[in-house]
Coordinates of C-alpha atoms and ligand atoms in Angstrom, one line a residue:
X1 CA -4.9 -102.8 -40.9
X2 CA -1.1 -102.2 -40.6
X3 CA 0.8 -105.4 -40.0
X4 CA 4.0 -103.8 -38.8
X5 CA 5.5 -104.0 -35.3
X6 CA 6.8 -100.7 -33.8
X7 CA 10.6 -100.7 -34.6
X8 CA 12.7 -100.5 -31.4
X9 CA 16.1 -100.3 -33.0
X10 CA 17.8 -99.1 -36.2
X11 CA 17.9 -102.7 -37.4
X12 CA 14.1 -103.1 -36.9
X13 CA 13.5 -99.8 -38.6
X14 CA 15.5 -100.9 -41.6
X15 CA 13.5 -104.1 -41.8
X16 CA 10.2 -102.2 -41.7
X17 CA 11.5 -99.8 -44.3
X18 CA 13.2 -102.4 -46.6
X19 CA 14.2 -100.9 -49.9
X20 CA 11.5 -101.3 -52.6
X21 CA 14.1 -101.0 -55.3
X22 CA 17.1 -102.9 -53.9
X23 CA 20.5 -102.8 -55.6
X24 CA 21.0 -105.3 -58.3
X25 CA 23.8 -107.9 -58.2
X26 CA 26.2 -108.2 -61.2
X27 CA 24.3 -111.2 -62.5
X28 CA 20.9 -109.5 -62.2
X29 CA 22.3 -106.4 -64.0
X30 CA 23.8 -108.5 -66.8
X31 CA 20.5 -110.5 -67.3
X32 CA 18.3 -107.4 -67.1
X33 CA 20.5 -105.4 -69.5
X34 CA 20.5 -108.2 -72.0
X35 CA 16.6 -107.9 -72.3
X36 CA 16.9 -104.3 -73.7
X37 CA 16.0 -103.9 -77.4
X38 CA 18.2 -100.8 -77.7
X39 CA 15.3 -99.1 -79.5
X40 CA 15.8 -96.5 -82.2
X41 CA 14.2 -93.3 -81.1
X42 CA 13.9 -94.9 -77.7
X43 CA 10.7 -93.6 -75.9
X44 CA 12.4 -94.2 -72.5
X45 CA 14.8 -91.3 -73.3
X46 CA 12.0 -88.9 -74.2
X47 CA 10.2 -89.8 -71.0
X48 CA 13.2 -88.9 -68.9
X49 CA 13.2 -85.2 -67.9
X50 CA 17.0 -85.2 -67.9
X51 CA 17.1 -87.1 -71.3
X52 CA 19.6 -89.8 -70.2
X53 CA 20.7 -92.0 -73.2
X54 CA 19.1 -95.1 -71.6
X55 CA 19.8 -97.6 -74.3
X56 CA 23.4 -96.6 -74.4
X57 CA 24.0 -97.0 -70.7
X58 CA 22.2 -100.3 -70.7
X59 CA 24.3 -101.5 -73.6
X60 CA 27.4 -100.4 -71.7
X61 CA 26.3 -102.4 -68.6
X62 CA 25.8 -105.4 -70.8
X63 CA 29.3 -105.1 -72.2
X64 CA 30.7 -104.9 -68.6
X65 CA 31.6 -101.2 -69.1
X66 CA 29.9 -100.0 -65.9
X67 CA 32.1 -96.9 -65.5
X68 CA 31.2 -95.9 -69.1
X69 CA 27.5 -96.5 -68.2
X70 CA 27.9 -94.3 -65.1
X71 CA 29.5 -91.5 -67.2
X72 CA 26.6 -91.7 -69.7
X73 CA 24.1 -91.2 -66.8
X74 CA 26.1 -88.5 -65.0
X75 CA 26.5 -86.6 -68.3
X76 CA 22.7 -85.9 -68.2
X77 CA 21.8 -86.3 -64.5
X78 CA 24.2 -85.8 -61.6
X79 CA 21.7 -87.3 -59.2
X80 CA 22.0 -90.5 -61.2
X81 CA 22.1 -92.9 -58.3
X82 CA 19.4 -91.2 -56.3
X83 CA 17.1 -90.8 -59.3
X84 CA 17.4 -94.5 -60.1
X85 CA 15.9 -95.2 -56.7
X86 CA 13.5 -92.4 -56.1
X87 CA 12.1 -91.5 -59.5
X88 CA 8.5 -92.5 -60.2
X89 CA 9.9 -94.6 -63.1
X90 CA 6.5 -96.3 -63.4
X91 CA 5.2 -93.0 -65.1
X92 CA 8.6 -92.0 -66.6
X93 CA 11.2 -94.1 -68.4
X94 CA 9.8 -97.6 -67.4
X95 CA 6.3 -96.4 -68.1
X96 CA 7.4 -95.6 -71.7
X97 CA 9.4 -98.8 -72.3
X98 CA 8.2 -100.6 -75.4
X99 CA 7.8 -103.8 -73.5
X100 CA 4.6 -102.4 -72.0
X101 CA 2.9 -102.7 -75.4
X102 CA 3.4 -106.5 -75.4
X103 CA 2.4 -106.9 -71.8
X104 CA 5.9 -107.9 -70.8
X105 CA 7.6 -106.4 -67.7
X106 CA 9.4 -103.2 -68.8
X107 CA 13.2 -103.0 -68.3
X108 CA 14.1 -102.1 -64.7
X109 CA 15.8 -98.9 -65.9
X110 CA 15.9 -97.3 -62.4
X111 CA 17.7 -100.2 -60.8
X112 CA 20.2 -100.5 -63.6
X113 CA 20.9 -96.8 -63.3
X114 CA 21.7 -97.1 -59.6
X115 CA 23.7 -100.3 -60.2
X116 CA 26.0 -98.5 -62.7
X117 CA 26.4 -95.2 -60.8
X118 CA 27.2 -97.1 -57.5
X119 CA 30.3 -98.5 -59.2
X120 CA 31.6 -94.9 -59.8
X121 CA 30.6 -93.7 -56.3
X122 CA 32.4 -96.7 -54.6
X123 CA 35.6 -96.3 -56.7
X124 CA 35.5 -92.4 -56.6
X125 CA 36.0 -92.5 -60.4
X126 CA 36.3 -89.0 -61.9
X127 CA 34.5 -88.7 -65.3
X128 CA 34.8 -85.1 -66.4
X129 CA 37.3 -82.6 -67.6
X130 CA 36.8 -79.1 -66.1
X131 CA 37.2 -75.9 -68.0
X132 CA 39.9 -73.4 -66.7
X133 CA 38.5 -70.8 -64.3
X134 CA 36.7 -68.0 -66.2
X135 CA 36.9 -65.5 -63.3
X136 CA 33.2 -65.5 -62.4
X137 CA 31.5 -66.3 -59.1
X138 CA 28.0 -67.6 -58.5
X139 CA 26.2 -68.0 -55.2
X140 CA 23.6 -70.7 -54.9
X141 CA 21.0 -70.6 -52.1
X142 CA 19.9 -74.2 -51.3
X143 CA 21.8 -77.5 -51.7
X144 CA 18.8 -79.4 -53.0
X145 CA 18.7 -81.2 -56.4
X146 CA 18.2 -77.9 -58.2
X147 CA 21.0 -76.1 -56.4
X148 CA 23.6 -78.9 -56.7
X149 CA 22.7 -79.6 -60.3
X150 CA 23.2 -75.9 -61.2
X151 CA 26.4 -75.7 -59.1
X152 CA 27.9 -78.8 -60.8
X153 CA 27.2 -77.6 -64.3
X154 CA 28.7 -74.1 -63.5
X155 CA 31.8 -75.7 -61.9
X156 CA 32.3 -77.8 -65.0
X157 CA 32.4 -74.5 -67.0
X158 CA 35.0 -72.8 -64.9
X159 CA 32.7 -70.8 -62.6
X160 CA 33.6 -70.6 -58.9
X161 CA 30.5 -71.8 -57.0
X162 CA 29.5 -71.3 -53.3
X163 CA 26.4 -73.1 -52.1
X164 CA 24.7 -71.8 -49.0
X165 CA 22.5 -74.4 -47.2
X166 CA 20.3 -73.9 -44.2
X167 CA 20.5 -77.5 -43.0
X168 CA 23.4 -79.6 -42.0
X169 CA 23.2 -82.1 -44.9
X170 CA 23.1 -81.7 -48.7
X171 CA 20.5 -82.9 -51.2
X172 CA 17.4 -81.1 -49.9
X173 CA 14.3 -83.3 -49.7
X174 CA 16.2 -86.3 -51.2
X175 CA 17.5 -87.0 -47.7
X176 CA 15.0 -85.0 -45.7
X177 CA 11.7 -85.8 -47.5
X178 CA 11.8 -88.9 -49.7
X179 CA 10.4 -92.1 -48.1
X180 CA 13.1 -94.2 -46.4
X181 CA 12.0 -97.3 -48.2
X182 CA 13.0 -95.7 -51.5
X183 CA 16.6 -94.6 -50.5
X184 CA 18.6 -94.7 -47.3
X185 CA 20.4 -91.6 -45.8
X186 CA 23.7 -93.4 -46.3
X187 CA 23.0 -93.9 -50.0
X188 CA 22.0 -90.3 -50.6
X189 CA 25.0 -88.9 -48.7
X190 CA 27.6 -91.1 -50.3
X191 CA 26.5 -89.8 -53.8
X192 CA 26.6 -86.2 -52.5
X193 CA 30.2 -86.7 -51.1
X194 CA 31.2 -88.2 -54.4
X195 CA 29.8 -85.2 -56.3
X196 CA 31.3 -82.6 -54.0
X197 CA 34.8 -84.2 -54.3
X198 CA 34.4 -84.4 -58.1
X199 CA 32.9 -81.0 -58.9
X200 CA 34.7 -79.0 -56.3
X201 CA 31.8 -76.7 -55.4
X202 CA 31.9 -75.6 -51.8
X203 CA 28.8 -76.1 -49.6
X204 CA 28.4 -73.8 -46.5
X205 CA 26.2 -75.7 -44.2
X206 CA 23.9 -74.3 -41.4
X207 CA 23.8 -71.1 -43.4
X208 CA 20.2 -70.0 -43.6
X209 CA 20.1 -66.9 -45.8
X210 CA 17.3 -64.7 -44.5
X211 CA 18.5 -61.2 -43.6
X212 CA 18.9 -58.1 -45.7
X213 CA 22.6 -57.8 -44.8
X214 CA 23.3 -61.4 -46.0
X215 CA 21.5 -60.7 -49.2
X216 CA 23.4 -57.5 -49.8
X217 CA 26.7 -59.3 -49.1
X218 CA 25.9 -62.0 -51.7
X219 CA 24.7 -59.4 -54.3
X220 CA 28.0 -57.5 -53.9
X221 CA 30.3 -60.5 -53.9
X222 CA 28.8 -62.6 -56.7
X223 CA 28.1 -62.2 -60.4
X224 CA 24.8 -64.0 -60.1
X225 CA 22.7 -65.7 -57.5
X226 CA 20.7 -68.9 -58.0
X227 CA 17.6 -69.6 -55.9
X228 CA 17.2 -73.4 -55.3
X229 CA 15.3 -73.0 -52.1
X230 CA 12.5 -75.4 -52.9
X231 CA 9.2 -75.1 -51.0
X232 CA 8.8 -74.5 -47.2
X233 CA 7.1 -75.9 -44.2
X234 CA 3.7 -77.8 -44.4
X235 CA 0.8 -75.6 -45.1
X236 CA -1.7 -74.7 -42.4
X237 CA -5.3 -75.8 -42.7
X238 CA -6.8 -72.7 -41.1
X239 CA -9.1 -74.6 -38.7
X240 CA -9.3 -74.6 -34.9
X241 CA -7.1 -77.1 -33.0
X242 CA -4.0 -77.1 -35.3
X243 CA -1.9 -76.0 -32.4
X244 CA -2.6 -79.1 -30.3
X245 CA 0.1 -81.6 -29.5
X246 CA 0.4 -84.5 -31.8
X247 CA -0.8 -82.5 -34.8
X248 CA 2.1 -82.2 -37.2
X249 CA 2.9 -81.4 -40.8
X250 CA 3.8 -84.2 -43.2
X251 CA 7.1 -82.5 -44.2
X252 CA 8.1 -82.1 -40.5
X253 CA 7.1 -85.6 -39.6
X254 CA 9.0 -87.2 -42.5
X255 CA 12.1 -85.0 -41.8
X256 CA 12.0 -86.3 -38.2
X257 CA 11.6 -89.9 -39.4
X258 CA 14.6 -89.7 -41.7
X259 CA 16.8 -88.2 -39.0
X260 CA 15.4 -89.9 -35.8
X261 CA 14.5 -93.2 -37.5
X262 CA 12.9 -95.6 -34.9
X263 CA 12.9 -92.9 -32.2
X264 CA 10.3 -90.8 -34.2
X265 CA 7.1 -90.2 -32.2
X266 CA 4.0 -91.6 -33.9
X267 CA 1.6 -94.3 -33.0
X268 CA -2.0 -95.3 -32.1
X269 CA -4.5 -94.1 -34.6
X270 CA -3.2 -91.7 -37.2
X271 CA -5.3 -89.5 -39.5
X272 CA -3.4 -88.2 -42.6
X273 CA -5.2 -85.2 -44.2
X274 CA -4.6 -85.0 -48.0
X275 CA -4.6 -86.9 -51.2
X276 CA -1.2 -86.3 -52.8
X277 CA 2.0 -88.3 -52.9
X278 CA 3.2 -86.8 -49.7
X279 CA 0.0 -87.9 -47.9
X280 CA 0.5 -91.5 -49.2
X281 CA 4.2 -91.4 -48.0
X282 CA 3.3 -90.1 -44.5
X283 CA 0.5 -92.8 -44.2
X284 CA 2.7 -95.6 -45.4
X285 CA 5.5 -94.5 -43.1
X286 CA 3.1 -94.3 -40.1
X287 CA 2.1 -97.9 -40.8
X288 CA 5.7 -99.0 -40.9
X289 CA 6.3 -97.2 -37.6
X290 CA 3.8 -99.5 -36.0
X291 CA 0.7 -97.3 -35.8
X292 CA -2.3 -99.4 -35.0
X293 CA -4.7 -97.7 -37.5
X294 CA -3.8 -95.2 -40.3
X295 CA -6.6 -93.4 -42.2
X296 CA -6.1 -91.1 -45.2
X297 CA -8.9 -88.4 -45.3
X298 CA -9.3 -86.6 -48.6
X299 CA -11.8 -83.9 -49.5
X300 CA -12.5 -85.2 -53.0
X301 CA -13.0 -88.6 -54.5
X302 CA -10.6 -91.5 -55.0
X303 CA -10.4 -90.7 -58.7
X304 CA -9.5 -87.0 -58.1
X305 CA -6.5 -87.8 -55.8
X306 CA -3.3 -86.1 -56.9
X307 CA -1.2 -89.2 -55.8
X308 CA 0.1 -91.6 -58.4
X309 CA -1.9 -94.8 -58.5
X310 CA 1.2 -96.9 -57.5
X311 CA 1.8 -94.7 -54.5
X312 CA -1.8 -95.3 -53.3
X313 CA -1.4 -99.0 -53.9
X314 CA 1.9 -99.0 -51.9
X315 CA 0.1 -97.2 -49.0
X316 CA -2.8 -99.7 -49.2
X317 CA -0.4 -102.6 -49.1
X318 CA 1.1 -101.1 -45.9
X319 CA -2.4 -101.2 -44.3
X320 CA -4.0 -97.8 -44.6
X321 CA -7.7 -97.1 -44.8
X322 CA -9.3 -94.2 -46.7
X323 CA -12.1 -91.7 -46.2
X324 CA -13.0 -89.9 -49.4
X325 CA -15.2 -86.8 -49.8
X326 CA -14.6 -85.5 -46.3
X327 CA -13.2 -82.2 -45.1
X328 CA -11.8 -81.5 -41.6
X329 CA -13.5 -78.6 -39.8
X330 CA -12.0 -78.9 -36.4
X331 CA -9.2 -80.7 -34.6
X332 CA -10.4 -81.6 -31.1
X333 CA -8.5 -82.2 -27.9
X334 CA -7.4 -80.6 -24.6
X335 CA -3.6 -80.6 -24.8
X336 CA -3.2 -83.4 -27.4
X337 CA -5.4 -84.2 -30.3
X338 CA -8.2 -86.7 -29.5
X339 CA -10.4 -86.5 -32.7
X340 CA -11.0 -84.7 -35.9
X341 CA -14.5 -83.4 -36.8
X342 CA -15.2 -83.8 -40.5
X343 CA -18.0 -82.8 -42.8
X344 CA -18.9 -84.8 -45.9
X345 CA -18.4 -83.1 -49.3
X346 CA -19.5 -83.3 -52.9
X347 CA -17.9 -81.8 -56.0
X348 CA -20.0 -79.5 -58.1
X349 CA -18.6 -77.9 -61.3
X350 CA -15.1 -79.0 -60.1
X351 CA -15.6 -77.2 -56.8
X352 CA -15.7 -78.9 -53.4
X353 CA -18.9 -78.0 -51.5
X354 CA -19.9 -79.3 -48.0
X355 CA -23.1 -81.3 -47.5
X356 CA -25.0 -79.7 -44.6
X357 CA -25.8 -81.8 -41.6
X358 CA -23.2 -84.5 -42.4
X359 CA -20.7 -83.7 -39.7
X360 CA -19.1 -86.6 -37.8
X361 CA -16.2 -87.2 -35.5
X362 CA -13.3 -89.6 -36.0
X363 CA -11.2 -90.3 -32.9
X364 CA -7.4 -90.4 -33.3
X365 CA -4.1 -90.0 -31.5
X366 CA -2.2 -88.2 -34.2
X367 CA -3.0 -85.9 -37.1
X368 CA -0.6 -85.4 -40.0
X369 CA -1.4 -82.5 -42.3
X370 CA -0.4 -83.2 -45.9
X371 CA -2.2 -80.5 -47.9
X372 CA 0.8 -78.7 -49.5
X373 CA 3.8 -76.6 -48.6
X374 CA 4.1 -72.9 -47.9
X375 CA 6.7 -70.5 -49.5
X376 CA 9.5 -68.3 -48.0
X377 CA 7.6 -65.1 -48.7
X378 CA 9.6 -62.9 -46.4
X379 CA 12.9 -63.7 -48.1
X380 CA 11.5 -63.3 -51.6
X381 CA 9.8 -60.0 -50.6
X382 CA 13.0 -58.7 -49.1
X383 CA 14.9 -59.4 -52.4
X384 CA 12.0 -58.3 -54.5
X385 CA 11.3 -61.5 -56.5
X386 CA 8.0 -61.6 -58.5
X387 CA 5.7 -64.6 -57.9
X388 CA 2.7 -66.2 -59.4
X389 CA -0.7 -66.2 -57.6
X390 CA 0.1 -69.5 -56.0
X391 CA 3.4 -68.1 -54.7
X392 CA 5.8 -69.8 -57.2
X393 CA 8.8 -67.8 -58.3
X394 CA 8.3 -66.4 -61.8
X395 CA 11.1 -66.8 -64.3
X396 CA 11.6 -66.1 -68.0
X397 CA 12.8 -68.5 -70.6
X398 CA 16.3 -68.0 -69.3
X399 CA 15.4 -68.9 -65.7
X400 CA 15.9 -65.2 -64.7
X401 CA 13.6 -63.8 -62.0
X402 CA 12.2 -60.3 -61.9
X403 CA 15.5 -59.3 -60.2
X404 CA 18.2 -59.2 -62.9
X405 CA 20.9 -60.8 -60.6
X406 CA 18.7 -63.8 -59.5
X407 CA 18.0 -67.0 -61.4
X408 CA 15.8 -69.8 -60.0
X409 CA 14.6 -73.4 -60.7
X410 CA 13.3 -76.5 -59.0
X411 CA 10.3 -76.7 -56.7
X412 CA 10.4 -73.0 -55.8
X413 CA 9.5 -72.3 -59.5
X414 CA 7.4 -75.4 -60.4
X415 CA 5.5 -75.5 -57.1
X416 CA 6.6 -79.1 -56.5
X417 CA 7.6 -81.9 -58.9
X418 CA 10.2 -84.7 -58.6
X419 CA 13.9 -84.8 -57.9
X420 CA 14.6 -85.5 -61.5
X421 CA 12.7 -82.3 -62.6
X422 CA 14.7 -80.1 -60.2
X423 CA 18.0 -81.7 -61.5
X424 CA 17.0 -81.1 -65.1
X425 CA 15.9 -77.5 -64.5
X426 CA 19.0 -76.7 -62.3
X427 CA 21.2 -77.7 -65.2
X428 CA 19.3 -75.7 -67.7
X429 CA 19.4 -72.7 -65.4
X430 CA 23.2 -73.0 -65.2
X431 CA 23.5 -72.9 -69.0
X432 CA 21.4 -69.7 -68.9
X433 CA 23.5 -68.2 -66.2
X434 CA 26.7 -69.0 -68.2
X435 CA 25.2 -67.0 -71.1
X436 CA 24.3 -64.0 -68.9
X437 CA 27.3 -63.4 -66.6
Ligands
FAD1 C1 7.4 -85.7 -48.5 C2 8.0 -85.6 -49.9 C3 8.4 -86.8 -50.6 C4 8.9 -86.8 -51.9 N1 9.2 -88.0 -52.5 C5 9.8 -87.9 -53.7 C6 10.1 -89.1 -54.4 O1 9.9 -90.2 -53.9 N2 10.7 -89.1 -55.6 C7 11.0 -87.9 -56.2 O2 11.6 -87.8 -57.3 N3 10.6 -86.7 -55.6 C8 10.0 -86.7 -54.4 N4 9.7 -85.5 -53.8 C9 9.9 -84.3 -54.5 C10 11.4 -83.8 -54.5 O3 11.9 -84.1 -53.2 C11 11.5 -82.4 -54.8 O4 10.8 -82.2 -56.1 C12 12.9 -81.9 -55.0 O5 13.7 -82.3 -53.8 C13 13.0 -80.5 -55.3 O6 14.3 -80.0 -55.3 P1 14.7 -78.5 -55.0 O7 16.2 -78.4 -55.1 O8 13.9 -77.6 -55.8 O9 14.2 -78.3 -53.5 P2 14.6 -79.0 -52.1 O10 14.9 -80.4 -52.3 O11 13.5 -78.6 -51.2 O12 15.9 -78.3 -51.6 C14 15.9 -76.9 -51.2 C15 17.1 -76.7 -50.3 O13 17.3 -75.3 -50.0 C16 17.5 -75.1 -48.7 N5 17.1 -73.8 -48.3 C17 15.8 -73.3 -48.4 N6 15.8 -72.0 -48.1 C18 17.0 -71.6 -47.8 C19 17.6 -70.4 -47.4 N7 16.8 -69.3 -47.2 N8 18.9 -70.4 -47.1 C20 19.7 -71.5 -47.3 N9 19.2 -72.7 -47.7 C21 17.8 -72.8 -48.0 C22 16.7 -76.2 -48.0 O14 17.2 -76.5 -46.7 C23 16.9 -77.4 -49.0 O15 18.1 -78.2 -48.6 C24 9.1 -85.5 -52.5 C25 8.8 -84.4 -51.8 C26 8.2 -84.4 -50.6 C27 7.8 -83.1 -49.9
SF4_2 S1 12.2 -98.5 -74.5 FE1 12.7 -100.3 -73.1 S2 13.6 -101.8 -74.6 FE2 13.6 -99.8 -75.7 S3 15.6 -98.9 -75.3 FE3 14.3 -98.1 -73.7 S4 14.6 -99.6 -72.0 FE4 15.4 -100.6 -73.8

């Protein structure tokens, strides 16, 4: 059962959502950096999608050259601070650290990374020399990790960059989606301000690109267009009762939580439908918002869940319960939800099948749907962008879409990975754009 009291103020919210990777002090960073073995062919570098030279930046921290360490990090990953806090380091750099082989705690690479980059953010230190303007213009749709990474790399190489963002804040899901106990809004936005001041790209906020005339305008005014639009709203389940009050999508609930904090509406008994990382986040967050009972309901077994084991453990520690091998068939209620009707399932030849006569009803006050995200099909159809069967944008080895003027990367192409993957792909796409404009 969740142990959290409903937060009634921002202070109480911050306590319930205390940072799981808090910033290191100077002494902690010095001690931790001195444990690194500076491995030759360091496996931690290979495990990082952006290929940060981890032993180098750790050595720089240890020799009190924090600004040098920050430059090493930003050279490879311009979301250096955010990634230090939000990356699943357990399965990336820290999971690859050689200390794991001797049953010794791996180096806390993520926290060291945030420690060093915070020094540059706080001092506004500029690390890079920009090439002279090359007379080319690129429009970027979406100021998420992919869009900003692409824009920063292009700016470094003398391209004039305009980023068009539907929302009023930059960084995409980093500020609107990631769990608040991983990174605060203030932390995300101070890194974004630092980047915008350093790289000089212009972000046009509240600019949702979705009409034919807007698209034509961009196509006429720019040499290339990069789509960093990510995924879209939470997917529908396609069962009766989804329209009831207090039935919401996980992405919408988490966006509300990040913006409204303690004022977010949730409580009583919450059922979260899904078995991925987003479901774990939504469940954990519901507990921390003071819900009395939070149940994750997943149509396959525990072993088949898409969520990382450590995310499931985090949700369990927050007080969730789980129902495995169950599938929702109806959401019940008059105006608001009052229960979910489930049927039990089994998996045969990899496929989920229902077991007849096993229906049961689980009462609840809220339902959070966390079974995936939809795509912006209308926009992509309007431009004429080819997609895979699952709706992801198809690109060639140069990140070019089926429309010669459009390039794409990030979640819109991968179908949903991590911030660090979107940053890595956005930068690679920028290099491809530079070759092609
Ligand atoms: C609930 C949740 C929790 C997550 N937690 C983590 C985590 O802890 N750690 C981690 O590393 N990753 C996490 N991720 C994944 C990570 O957030 C994404 O992989 C990453 O943000 C993808 O970056 P992107 O730039 O491709 O897309 P996004 O971050 O989605 O950014 C796309 C941007 O484009 C804008 N946009 C879209 N369409 C238009 C348009 N037509 N016109 C103008 N602007 C537009 C959007 O407003 C948005 O700002 C999480 C994802 C979710 C859903
Ligand atoms: S693997 Fe671990 S010990 Fe080796 S360089 Fe990387 S962080 Fe240091």
